[in-house]
């Protein structure tokens, strides 16, 4: 069957040594392409394989052929004396050269006639080059790679290869030095490049180097603060595609309205918005990502299901189009006869039947896409003119009075400062554009408070403390009701307003309030990138404050009863204690070893223990430890030193309490009160289980 054919073809490819003659390499990778593509097509047409099996197999083929080509080029350079490899029999290993698969290759979603999009990187310090610079050497290697993969000969070709997704392709060599690439993305990377990197993976060469590169780029790709500006940027990119294709005669299933690209853009944009805060959403595969987004509540289940059906159908159309003479096309036939023939190839009795199903899927995709990217201006008809330095026009004064502001002149002073870019967050052209669009809605929301002038002053303070404005203003644009909620916070609670001013990211928690607190997985996920105990403390402390703020606002808005808020705060404290303890003990064990068979329990007392925790409450704690009587000291490897068991636990608890109470500019994560322990303030901070039982 097809599976056996594919396995045999890939196994034969794996047996070819990298030092084989180039003519043999070129012939073998082309033969493998023909055999595997034919087997996949048979399984596809016969309905034996799912879309995932088809695209994953084609992607595996591309990875295998590319891996052999890269290994051959590196080994050939080593044998000719142009490069010294650390492992000539495994040329890719620690070679300092890596090919990143982007787009459909990176996600394992290739179709029959896909280009493979690559970014080629090299470590300028990794190799020894004889008589050439790293740039010159890898430029030649890149050109040879493209030639081996895409040039047609008597055996055909392997995959068309595109290197244009690299940074600034018009001005950079085809293979970029790793430090230069990192510097580019960190200083100049754009949202479309973030979207491209969502699907990036090392596919050939030094895979460890590729993994290191992607790890370095993680903060660029996955921003902790939800970046709703990405919605506008990706939407603008799609509109440029639409304008470019406006004159196309035939429908393009990839780029056309309601096509594959709209599903991909929608999915990637939602991942960019939410994935920085939720690592569980970071899957490069479109269908998997849609399911994850729906499960997390960022996409309606019905929308996810309709998008999945549309994606599967459109990809099948794409595959059938490309099976005909291996054409790199995504457009339906333009003639009636051609469309009728293709419709039968798709299994439909007529072109009308095919087009009916196609249009239904298009409509579902367009509706979902417009729901995300189509944004209407709020209160666009309101006349507000704050230009110049003279008195504001009568129409603007009347509009402000109608909003409810008692002193329009004071409002004008504040708004003119915004227009002048006095707050740093409003100095970019894009921020000014967004604020101009949002201004009527902003003023209307603030005017609805009991003290509009005070609410305006606090909103001005909020803007003044923002490091950048585009992301937050874009968030307000896409969630208009959020403006009213923030205005209510600014108008009703100076304490919450102060917290929001110093921590603008806290408002993101208002977008997806949890009905049932389940904080431990949330806190644990934040520790994924923590390298030190300090990193863990900062991550947990930041999340605790965000969730405390969200609970306070939910209480203020009446979305949660005070008693339920007390239960939720206690659950949050419980989770914070549980997430922090393993991090503290792991750090302590590195310095002083471990107590074999020992354990430490954290007991929560008082209001937190009774699930009646108030905002700002102390944590009443008692810590109890136990260990086998035969264990007298910790066991440690150098450079750690051992401690007596009781001393080990007492010092570990001091570290734990220190982590909980370590202050930053906003104070500690929690204040801790240990006076309820058996010995009160006079005894040790931790008590043994035997002592507690006595």
CSV table of C-alpha atoms in Angstrom, one decimal, residues 427-585:
chain,number,residue,atom,x,y,z
A,427,UNK,CA,4.2,59.9,19.6
A,428,UNK,CA,4.0,57.5,16.7
A,429,UNK,CA,1.8,58.2,13.7
A,430,UNK,CA,-0.1,55.0,14.2
A,431,UNK,CA,-0.9,55.8,17.8
A,432,UNK,CA,-2.1,59.2,16.8
A,433,UNK,CA,-4.3,57.7,14.1
A,434,UNK,CA,-5.8,55.2,16.6
A,435,UNK,CA,-6.4,57.9,19.2
A,436,UNK,CA,-8.2,60.1,16.7
A,437,UNK,CA,-10.5,57.2,15.9
A,438,UNK,CA,-11.1,56.3,19.5
A,439,UNK,CA,-11.4,59.8,21.0
A,440,UNK,CA,-15.2,60.2,20.9
A,441,UNK,CA,-15.6,56.8,22.5
A,442,UNK,CA,-13.0,57.6,25.1
A,443,UNK,CA,-14.6,60.9,26.1
A,444,UNK,CA,-18.1,59.3,26.1
A,445,UNK,CA,-16.9,56.5,28.5
A,446,UNK,CA,-15.2,58.9,30.8
A,447,UNK,CA,-18.1,61.4,30.8
A,448,UNK,CA,-20.4,58.6,32.0
A,449,UNK,CA,-18.6,58.4,35.4
A,450,UNK,CA,-19.8,60.3,38.6
A,451,UNK,CA,-16.7,62.5,38.3
A,452,UNK,CA,-15.9,62.9,34.6
A,453,UNK,CA,-13.0,65.4,35.2
A,454,UNK,CA,-11.3,63.1,37.7
A,455,UNK,CA,-11.8,60.1,35.4
A,456,UNK,CA,-10.2,62.0,32.6
A,457,UNK,CA,-7.3,63.0,34.8
A,458,UNK,CA,-6.7,59.3,35.7
A,459,UNK,CA,-7.0,58.2,32.1
A,460,UNK,CA,-4.4,60.9,31.2
A,461,UNK,CA,-2.2,59.5,33.9
A,462,UNK,CA,-2.7,56.0,32.5
A,463,UNK,CA,-1.6,57.2,29.0
A,464,UNK,CA,1.4,59.0,30.4
A,465,UNK,CA,2.7,55.9,32.1
A,466,UNK,CA,2.3,53.7,29.0
A,467,UNK,CA,5.6,52.7,27.4
A,468,UNK,CA,3.9,52.4,24.0
A,469,UNK,CA,0.4,53.1,22.9
A,470,UNK,CA,-0.4,51.2,19.7
A,471,UNK,CA,-1.1,47.8,21.3
A,472,UNK,CA,-3.4,49.1,24.1
A,473,UNK,CA,-5.3,51.5,21.7
A,474,UNK,CA,-5.7,48.6,19.2
A,475,UNK,CA,-7.1,46.6,22.1
A,476,UNK,CA,-9.7,49.3,22.8
A,477,UNK,CA,-10.6,49.5,19.2
A,478,UNK,CA,-11.3,45.8,18.9
A,479,UNK,CA,-13.0,45.6,22.3
A,480,UNK,CA,-15.1,48.8,22.5
A,481,UNK,CA,-16.9,47.7,25.7
A,482,UNK,CA,-13.5,47.5,27.4
A,483,UNK,CA,-13.3,51.3,27.3
A,484,UNK,CA,-16.4,51.6,29.4
A,485,UNK,CA,-15.2,49.1,31.9
A,486,UNK,CA,-11.8,50.8,32.3
A,487,UNK,CA,-13.5,54.2,32.6
A,488,UNK,CA,-15.6,52.7,35.5
A,489,UNK,CA,-12.5,51.5,37.2
A,490,UNK,CA,-10.8,54.9,36.8
A,491,UNK,CA,-13.9,56.7,38.1
A,492,UNK,CA,-14.8,54.4,41.0
A,493,UNK,CA,-11.6,53.1,42.6
A,494,UNK,CA,-8.5,55.2,43.0
A,495,UNK,CA,-6.6,52.1,44.3
A,496,UNK,CA,-7.4,50.1,41.2
A,497,UNK,CA,-6.8,53.1,39.0
A,498,UNK,CA,-3.4,53.5,40.5
A,499,UNK,CA,-2.6,49.8,39.9
A,500,UNK,CA,-3.8,50.1,36.3
A,501,UNK,CA,-1.7,53.1,35.7
A,502,UNK,CA,1.5,51.4,36.9
A,503,UNK,CA,0.6,48.0,35.3
A,504,UNK,CA,-1.3,48.6,32.0
A,505,UNK,CA,-0.9,44.9,31.1
A,506,UNK,CA,-3.3,44.1,34.0
A,507,UNK,CA,-6.3,45.1,31.9
A,508,UNK,CA,-5.7,42.1,29.6
A,509,UNK,CA,-7.1,39.9,32.4
A,510,UNK,CA,-10.5,41.6,31.9
A,511,UNK,CA,-10.9,40.2,28.5
A,512,UNK,CA,-11.2,36.5,29.5
A,513,UNK,CA,-12.4,36.3,33.1
A,514,UNK,CA,-12.6,32.7,34.4
A,515,UNK,CA,-15.9,31.7,35.9
A,516,UNK,CA,-14.2,28.9,37.9
A,517,UNK,CA,-10.8,29.7,39.2
A,518,UNK,CA,-8.2,27.2,38.1
A,519,UNK,CA,-5.0,29.1,38.9
A,520,UNK,CA,-2.4,26.4,39.4
A,521,UNK,CA,-2.1,25.5,35.7
A,522,UNK,CA,-2.0,29.2,34.8
A,523,UNK,CA,0.8,29.9,37.3
A,524,UNK,CA,2.8,26.8,36.4
A,525,UNK,CA,2.6,27.7,32.7
A,526,UNK,CA,4.3,31.0,33.5
A,527,UNK,CA,7.3,29.2,34.8
A,528,UNK,CA,8.2,27.5,31.5
A,529,UNK,CA,10.8,30.1,30.6
A,530,UNK,CA,12.1,30.7,34.1
A,531,UNK,CA,15.9,30.2,34.3
A,532,UNK,CA,16.4,31.2,38.0
A,533,UNK,CA,14.4,31.4,41.2
A,534,UNK,CA,14.2,35.2,40.7
A,535,UNK,CA,12.6,34.6,37.3
A,536,UNK,CA,10.0,32.3,39.0
A,537,UNK,CA,9.3,34.8,41.7
A,538,UNK,CA,8.7,37.6,39.2
A,539,UNK,CA,6.5,35.4,37.0
A,540,UNK,CA,4.3,34.2,39.8
A,541,UNK,CA,4.2,37.7,41.5
A,542,UNK,CA,3.2,39.3,38.2
A,543,UNK,CA,0.4,36.8,37.5
A,544,UNK,CA,-0.9,37.0,41.1
A,545,UNK,CA,-1.2,40.8,40.7
A,546,UNK,CA,-3.0,40.5,37.4
A,547,UNK,CA,-5.5,38.0,38.7
A,548,UNK,CA,-6.0,40.1,41.9
A,549,UNK,CA,-6.8,43.1,39.8
A,550,UNK,CA,-9.2,41.1,37.6
A,551,UNK,CA,-11.0,39.9,40.7
A,552,UNK,CA,-11.2,43.4,42.1
A,553,UNK,CA,-12.7,44.7,38.9
A,554,UNK,CA,-15.1,41.8,38.6
A,555,UNK,CA,-16.3,42.6,42.2
A,556,UNK,CA,-16.6,46.3,41.3
A,557,UNK,CA,-18.7,45.4,38.2
A,558,UNK,CA,-20.9,43.0,40.1
A,559,UNK,CA,-19.9,40.0,38.0
A,560,UNK,CA,-18.8,38.2,41.1
A,561,UNK,CA,-20.2,38.3,44.7
A,562,UNK,CA,-17.9,39.4,47.5
A,563,UNK,CA,-18.0,35.9,49.1
A,564,UNK,CA,-17.1,34.2,45.8
A,565,UNK,CA,-14.3,36.7,45.3
A,566,UNK,CA,-12.9,35.6,48.7
A,567,UNK,CA,-13.0,32.0,47.6
A,568,UNK,CA,-11.2,32.9,44.4
A,569,UNK,CA,-8.5,34.9,46.2
A,570,UNK,CA,-7.9,32.0,48.5
A,571,UNK,CA,-7.7,29.7,45.5
A,572,UNK,CA,-5.2,32.1,43.9
A,573,UNK,CA,-3.1,32.2,47.1
A,574,UNK,CA,-3.2,28.4,47.3
A,575,UNK,CA,-2.0,28.1,43.7
A,576,UNK,CA,0.8,30.7,44.2
A,577,UNK,CA,2.0,28.8,47.3
A,578,UNK,CA,1.9,25.5,45.4
A,579,UNK,CA,3.7,26.9,42.3
A,580,UNK,CA,6.4,28.7,44.2
A,581,UNK,CA,7.3,25.9,46.7
A,582,UNK,CA,8.9,23.5,44.1
A,583,UNK,CA,10.9,26.4,42.6
A,584,UNK,CA,12.3,27.4,46.0
A,585,UNK,CA,13.1,23.9,47.1
